[in-house]
Amino acid sequence: MQGSNVVITGAAKGLGRATARIMAAKGAGVAIADIDGAAAEIAAKEIRDAGGNAIAVAGSITTRDSAQAIFDEAVARLGKINVLINNAGIYPRLPILKITDADWDASFAVNVRGLYNMMVAAIEHMRDYRSGRIVNIASIDAFKPHPKNCHYAAMKAAVVSLTKSFGLEVAPLGILVNAVAPGGPISTDTALNAGWLPSIVEETPIGFTAKPEDISEVVSFVASPANRFMVGETVVVSGGYYIP
């Protein structure tokens, strides 16, 4: 990733933050985009203190204009953007009969429309260079849903579909769009707080809990110039918890 510049949404914590650290360690300049600007600056400073190149960009991805503003700021401060990683998302858990219109709309605004908005902004920029990588963070919930997350599962299925559609349309421009679908026992803050990791480990053939960095390394490859031939694919990374 030496010499590349990367925009990562939702990168102030969790998988996004781990991916930002790995990208910076591999030589990329990183724009940590997050609605929580203070947390994004903390994450960016952590990278700079370790000798890397990172900036914080505060903003929302839920409208076309706000997403474009995030991307434009990253370009103004870093230069040419080679990679977009769509990591921002929310993980609501509610029984079907408890989901309100507001719950559905909030999930769609971030998990689908926000991702779409950022891809459009990236493609407008990348097409001028006839090159680029876009990596969407999906989830195994797109394929293996669980109770109390039907709207989240539907949104992640939409991410898989959008990845295919965008991949087909923009590959002739030299822009490769793919997705990574994490799942199984991963020690994110959400999973640790929910307390479900031990039971999931029991169902996972690999038999241990992954760190966010284990997923980020896969994201890093899919985003890198070494990936030359993947278009519209969704790579499942779950330790065997779900095998397509």
PDB file of N, CA and C in Angstrom, residues 38-87:
ATOM      1  N   ALA A  38     -14.280  13.745  17.219  1.00  0.00           N
ATOM      2  CA  ALA A  38     -13.289  13.687  18.297  1.00  0.00           C
ATOM      3  C   ALA A  38     -12.647  12.299  18.366  1.00  0.00           C
ATOM      4  N   ALA A  39     -13.455  11.258  18.252  1.00  0.00           N
ATOM      5  CA  ALA A  39     -12.925   9.895  18.281  1.00  0.00           C
ATOM      6  C   ALA A  39     -12.069   9.617  17.055  1.00  0.00           C
ATOM      7  N   ALA A  40     -12.463  10.175  15.904  1.00  0.00           N
ATOM      8  CA  ALA A  40     -11.670  10.004  14.687  1.00  0.00           C
ATOM      9  C   ALA A  40     -10.297  10.640  14.840  1.00  0.00           C
ATOM     10  N   GLU A  41     -10.239  11.802  15.487  1.00  0.00           N
ATOM     11  CA  GLU A  41      -8.956  12.477  15.692  1.00  0.00           C
ATOM     12  C   GLU A  41      -8.064  11.684  16.633  1.00  0.00           C
ATOM     13  N   ILE A  42      -8.642  11.065  17.648  1.00  0.00           N
ATOM     14  CA  ILE A  42      -7.863  10.220  18.559  1.00  0.00           C
ATOM     15  C   ILE A  42      -7.246   9.052  17.787  1.00  0.00           C
ATOM     16  N   ALA A  43      -8.058   8.418  16.920  1.00  0.00           N
ATOM     17  CA  ALA A  43      -7.555   7.292  16.134  1.00  0.00           C
ATOM     18  C   ALA A  43      -6.471   7.740  15.161  1.00  0.00           C
ATOM     19  N   ALA A  44      -6.662   8.915  14.544  1.00  0.00           N
ATOM     20  CA  ALA A  44      -5.662   9.420  13.606  1.00  0.00           C
ATOM     21  C   ALA A  44      -4.361   9.767  14.319  1.00  0.00           C
ATOM     22  N   LYS A  45      -4.471  10.365  15.486  1.00  0.00           N
ATOM     23  CA  LYS A  45      -3.279  10.723  16.254  1.00  0.00           C
ATOM     24  C   LYS A  45      -2.512   9.475  16.669  1.00  0.00           C
ATOM     25  N   GLU A  46      -3.210   8.412  17.008  1.00  0.00           N
ATOM     26  CA  GLU A  46      -2.557   7.153  17.360  1.00  0.00           C
ATOM     27  C   GLU A  46      -1.669   6.673  16.216  1.00  0.00           C
ATOM     28  N   ILE A  47      -2.178   6.792  15.001  1.00  0.00           N
ATOM     29  CA  ILE A  47      -1.403   6.376  13.828  1.00  0.00           C
ATOM     30  C   ILE A  47      -0.220   7.317  13.608  1.00  0.00           C
ATOM     31  N   ARG A  48      -0.452   8.611  13.717  1.00  0.00           N
ATOM     32  CA  ARG A  48       0.641   9.568  13.522  1.00  0.00           C
ATOM     33  C   ARG A  48       1.730   9.372  14.572  1.00  0.00           C
ATOM     34  N   ASP A  49       1.336   9.102  15.800  1.00  0.00           N
ATOM     35  CA  ASP A  49       2.320   8.889  16.867  1.00  0.00           C
ATOM     36  C   ASP A  49       3.170   7.650  16.598  1.00  0.00           C
ATOM     37  N   ALA A  50       2.607   6.703  15.844  1.00  0.00           N
ATOM     38  CA  ALA A  50       3.351   5.488  15.496  1.00  0.00           C
ATOM     39  C   ALA A  50       4.166   5.673  14.220  1.00  0.00           C
ATOM     40  N   GLY A  51       4.161   6.886  13.671  1.00  0.00           N
ATOM     41  CA  GLY A  51       4.960   7.181  12.480  1.00  0.00           C
ATOM     42  C   GLY A  51       4.200   7.119  11.180  1.00  0.00           C
ATOM     43  N   GLY A  52       2.885   6.916  11.234  1.00  0.00           N
ATOM     44  CA  GLY A  52       2.092   6.826  10.029  1.00  0.00           C
ATOM     45  C   GLY A  52       1.480   8.156   9.622  1.00  0.00           C
ATOM     46  N   ASN A  53       0.766   8.129   8.498  1.00  0.00           N
ATOM     47  CA  ASN A  53       0.132   9.320   7.942  1.00  0.00           C
ATOM     48  C   ASN A  53      -1.380   9.145   8.030  1.00  0.00           C
ATOM     49  N   ALA A  54      -2.035   9.917   8.874  1.00  0.00           N
ATOM     50  CA  ALA A  54      -3.481   9.785   9.037  1.00  0.00           C
ATOM     51  C   ALA A  54      -4.098  11.133   9.355  1.00  0.00           C
ATOM     52  N   ILE A  55      -5.305  11.326   8.837  1.00  0.00           N
ATOM     53  CA  ILE A  55      -6.088  12.520   9.143  1.00  0.00           C
ATOM     54  C   ILE A  55      -7.470  12.082   9.601  1.00  0.00           C
ATOM     55  N   ALA A  56      -8.140  12.949  10.320  1.00  0.00           N
ATOM     56  CA  ALA A  56      -9.520  12.703  10.736  1.00  0.00           C
ATOM     57  C   ALA A  56     -10.443  13.590   9.915  1.00  0.00           C
ATOM     58  N   VAL A  57     -11.539  12.995   9.443  1.00  0.00           N
ATOM     59  CA  VAL A  57     -12.552  13.733   8.697  1.00  0.00           C
ATOM     60  C   VAL A  57     -13.897  13.458   9.350  1.00  0.00           C
ATOM     61  N   ALA A  58     -14.519  14.485   9.898  1.00  0.00           N
ATOM     62  CA  ALA A  58     -15.804  14.321  10.572  1.00  0.00           C
ATOM     63  C   ALA A  58     -16.947  14.578   9.597  1.00  0.00           C
ATOM     64  N   GLY A  59     -17.977  13.736   9.682  1.00  0.00           N
ATOM     65  CA  GLY A  59     -19.138  13.970   8.830  1.00  0.00           C
ATOM     66  C   GLY A  59     -20.031  12.757   8.736  1.00  0.00           C
ATOM     67  N   SER A  60     -21.183  12.977   8.146  1.00  0.00           N
ATOM     68  CA  SER A  60     -22.178  11.919   7.956  1.00  0.00           C
ATOM     69  C   SER A  60     -22.151  11.442   6.512  1.00  0.00           C
ATOM     70  N   ILE A  61     -22.446  10.166   6.313  1.00  0.00           N
ATOM     71  CA  ILE A  61     -22.496   9.614   4.959  1.00  0.00           C
ATOM     72  C   ILE A  61     -23.931   9.463   4.458  1.00  0.00           C
ATOM     73  N   THR A  62     -24.907   9.909   5.235  1.00  0.00           N
ATOM     74  CA  THR A  62     -26.292   9.557   4.946  1.00  0.00           C
ATOM     75  C   THR A  62     -26.946  10.385   3.843  1.00  0.00           C
ATOM     76  N   THR A  63     -26.305  11.480   3.415  1.00  0.00           N
ATOM     77  CA  THR A  63     -26.798  12.221   2.255  1.00  0.00           C
ATOM     78  C   THR A  63     -25.696  12.289   1.203  1.00  0.00           C
ATOM     79  N   ARG A  64     -26.100  12.485  -0.044  1.00  0.00           N
ATOM     80  CA  ARG A  64     -25.121  12.556  -1.127  1.00  0.00           C
ATOM     81  C   ARG A  64     -24.146  13.710  -0.904  1.00  0.00           C
ATOM     82  N   ASP A  65     -24.667  14.859  -0.488  1.00  0.00           N
ATOM     83  CA  ASP A  65     -23.809  16.033  -0.309  1.00  0.00           C
ATOM     84  C   ASP A  65     -22.816  15.845   0.839  1.00  0.00           C
ATOM     85  N   SER A  66     -23.269  15.278   1.968  1.00  0.00           N
ATOM     86  CA  SER A  66     -22.369  15.117   3.109  1.00  0.00           C
ATOM     87  C   SER A  66     -21.308  14.060   2.829  1.00  0.00           C
ATOM     88  N   ALA A  67     -21.684  13.013   2.118  1.00  0.00           N
ATOM     89  CA  ALA A  67     -20.695  11.997   1.739  1.00  0.00           C
ATOM     90  C   ALA A  67     -19.664  12.583   0.786  1.00  0.00           C
ATOM     91  N   GLN A  68     -20.126  13.384  -0.169  1.00  0.00           N
ATOM     92  CA  GLN A  68     -19.212  14.023  -1.111  1.00  0.00           C
ATOM     93  C   GLN A  68     -18.258  14.959  -0.385  1.00  0.00           C
ATOM     94  N   ALA A  69     -18.767  15.644   0.635  1.00  0.00           N
ATOM     95  CA  ALA A  69     -17.921  16.565   1.398  1.00  0.00           C
ATOM     96  C   ALA A  69     -16.811  15.810   2.128  1.00  0.00           C
ATOM     97  N   ILE A  70     -17.132  14.633   2.671  1.00  0.00           N
ATOM     98  CA  ILE A  70     -16.110  13.808   3.314  1.00  0.00           C
ATOM     99  C   ILE A  70     -15.018  13.440   2.317  1.00  0.00           C
ATOM    100  N   PHE A  71     -15.446  12.977   1.148  1.00  0.00           N
ATOM    101  CA  PHE A  71     -14.463  12.545   0.151  1.00  0.00           C
ATOM    102  C   PHE A  71     -13.636  13.729  -0.350  1.00  0.00           C
ATOM    103  N   ASP A  72     -14.295  14.859  -0.577  1.00  0.00           N
ATOM    104  CA  ASP A  72     -13.579  16.039  -1.066  1.00  0.00           C
ATOM    105  C   ASP A  72     -12.528  16.513  -0.064  1.00  0.00           C
ATOM    106  N   GLU A  73     -12.859  16.464   1.228  1.00  0.00           N
ATOM    107  CA  GLU A  73     -11.885  16.876   2.233  1.00  0.00           C
ATOM    108  C   GLU A  73     -10.685  15.940   2.242  1.00  0.00           C
ATOM    109  N   ALA A  74     -10.947  14.635   2.106  1.00  0.00           N
ATOM    110  CA  ALA A  74      -9.838  13.671   2.064  1.00  0.00           C
ATOM    111  C   ALA A  74      -8.925  13.943   0.873  1.00  0.00           C
ATOM    112  N   VAL A  75      -9.513  14.246  -0.275  1.00  0.00           N
ATOM    113  CA  VAL A  75      -8.715  14.555  -1.467  1.00  0.00           C
ATOM    114  C   VAL A  75      -7.899  15.830  -1.252  1.00  0.00           C
ATOM    115  N   ALA A  76      -8.532  16.842  -0.677  1.00  0.00           N
ATOM    116  CA  ALA A  76      -7.844  18.116  -0.466  1.00  0.00           C
ATOM    117  C   ALA A  76      -6.651  17.965   0.461  1.00  0.00           C
ATOM    118  N   ARG A  77      -6.749  17.075   1.433  1.00  0.00           N
ATOM    119  CA  ARG A  77      -5.697  16.959   2.447  1.00  0.00           C
ATOM    120  C   ARG A  77      -4.685  15.857   2.155  1.00  0.00           C
ATOM    121  N   LEU A  78      -5.100  14.826   1.407  1.00  0.00           N
ATOM    122  CA  LEU A  78      -4.184  13.719   1.124  1.00  0.00           C
ATOM    123  C   LEU A  78      -3.748  13.650  -0.330  1.00  0.00           C
ATOM    124  N   GLY A  79      -4.584  14.150  -1.229  1.00  0.00           N
ATOM    125  CA  GLY A  79      -4.302  14.008  -2.654  1.00  0.00           C
ATOM    126  C   GLY A  79      -5.122  12.890  -3.251  1.00  0.00           C
ATOM    127  N   LYS A  80      -4.641  12.312  -4.311  1.00  0.00           N
ATOM    128  CA  LYS A  80      -5.344  11.234  -5.013  1.00  0.00           C
ATOM    129  C   LYS A  80      -5.741  10.121  -4.038  1.00  0.00           C
ATOM    130  N   ILE A  81      -7.012   9.707  -4.103  1.00  0.00           N
ATOM    131  CA  ILE A  81      -7.491   8.602  -3.275  1.00  0.00           C
ATOM    132  C   ILE A  81      -7.524   7.337  -4.115  1.00  0.00           C
ATOM    133  N   ASN A  82      -6.824   6.323  -3.653  1.00  0.00           N
ATOM    134  CA  ASN A  82      -6.747   5.058  -4.371  1.00  0.00           C
ATOM    135  C   ASN A  82      -7.776   4.036  -3.909  1.00  0.00           C
ATOM    136  N   VAL A  83      -8.189   4.156  -2.641  1.00  0.00           N
ATOM    137  CA  VAL A  83      -9.025   3.116  -2.033  1.00  0.00           C
ATOM    138  C   VAL A  83     -10.117   3.748  -1.173  1.00  0.00           C
ATOM    139  N   LEU A  84     -11.321   3.201  -1.288  1.00  0.00           N
ATOM    140  CA  LEU A  84     -12.404   3.496  -0.354  1.00  0.00           C
ATOM    141  C   LEU A  84     -12.786   2.203   0.351  1.00  0.00           C
ATOM    142  N   ILE A  85     -12.837   2.254   1.677  1.00  0.00           N
ATOM    143  CA  ILE A  85     -13.328   1.119   2.455  1.00  0.00           C
ATOM    144  C   ILE A  85     -14.597   1.566   3.169  1.00  0.00           C
ATOM    145  N   ASN A  86     -15.712   1.004   2.752  1.00  0.00           N
ATOM    146  CA  ASN A  86     -17.013   1.336   3.335  1.00  0.00           C
ATOM    147  C   ASN A  86     -17.245   0.458   4.556  1.00  0.00           C
ATOM    148  N   ASN A  87     -16.836   0.962   5.704  1.00  0.00           N
ATOM    149  CA  ASN A  87     -16.930   0.201   6.948  1.00  0.00           C
ATOM    150  C   ASN A  87     -18.047   0.696   7.864  1.00  0.00           C
TER     151      ASN A  87
END
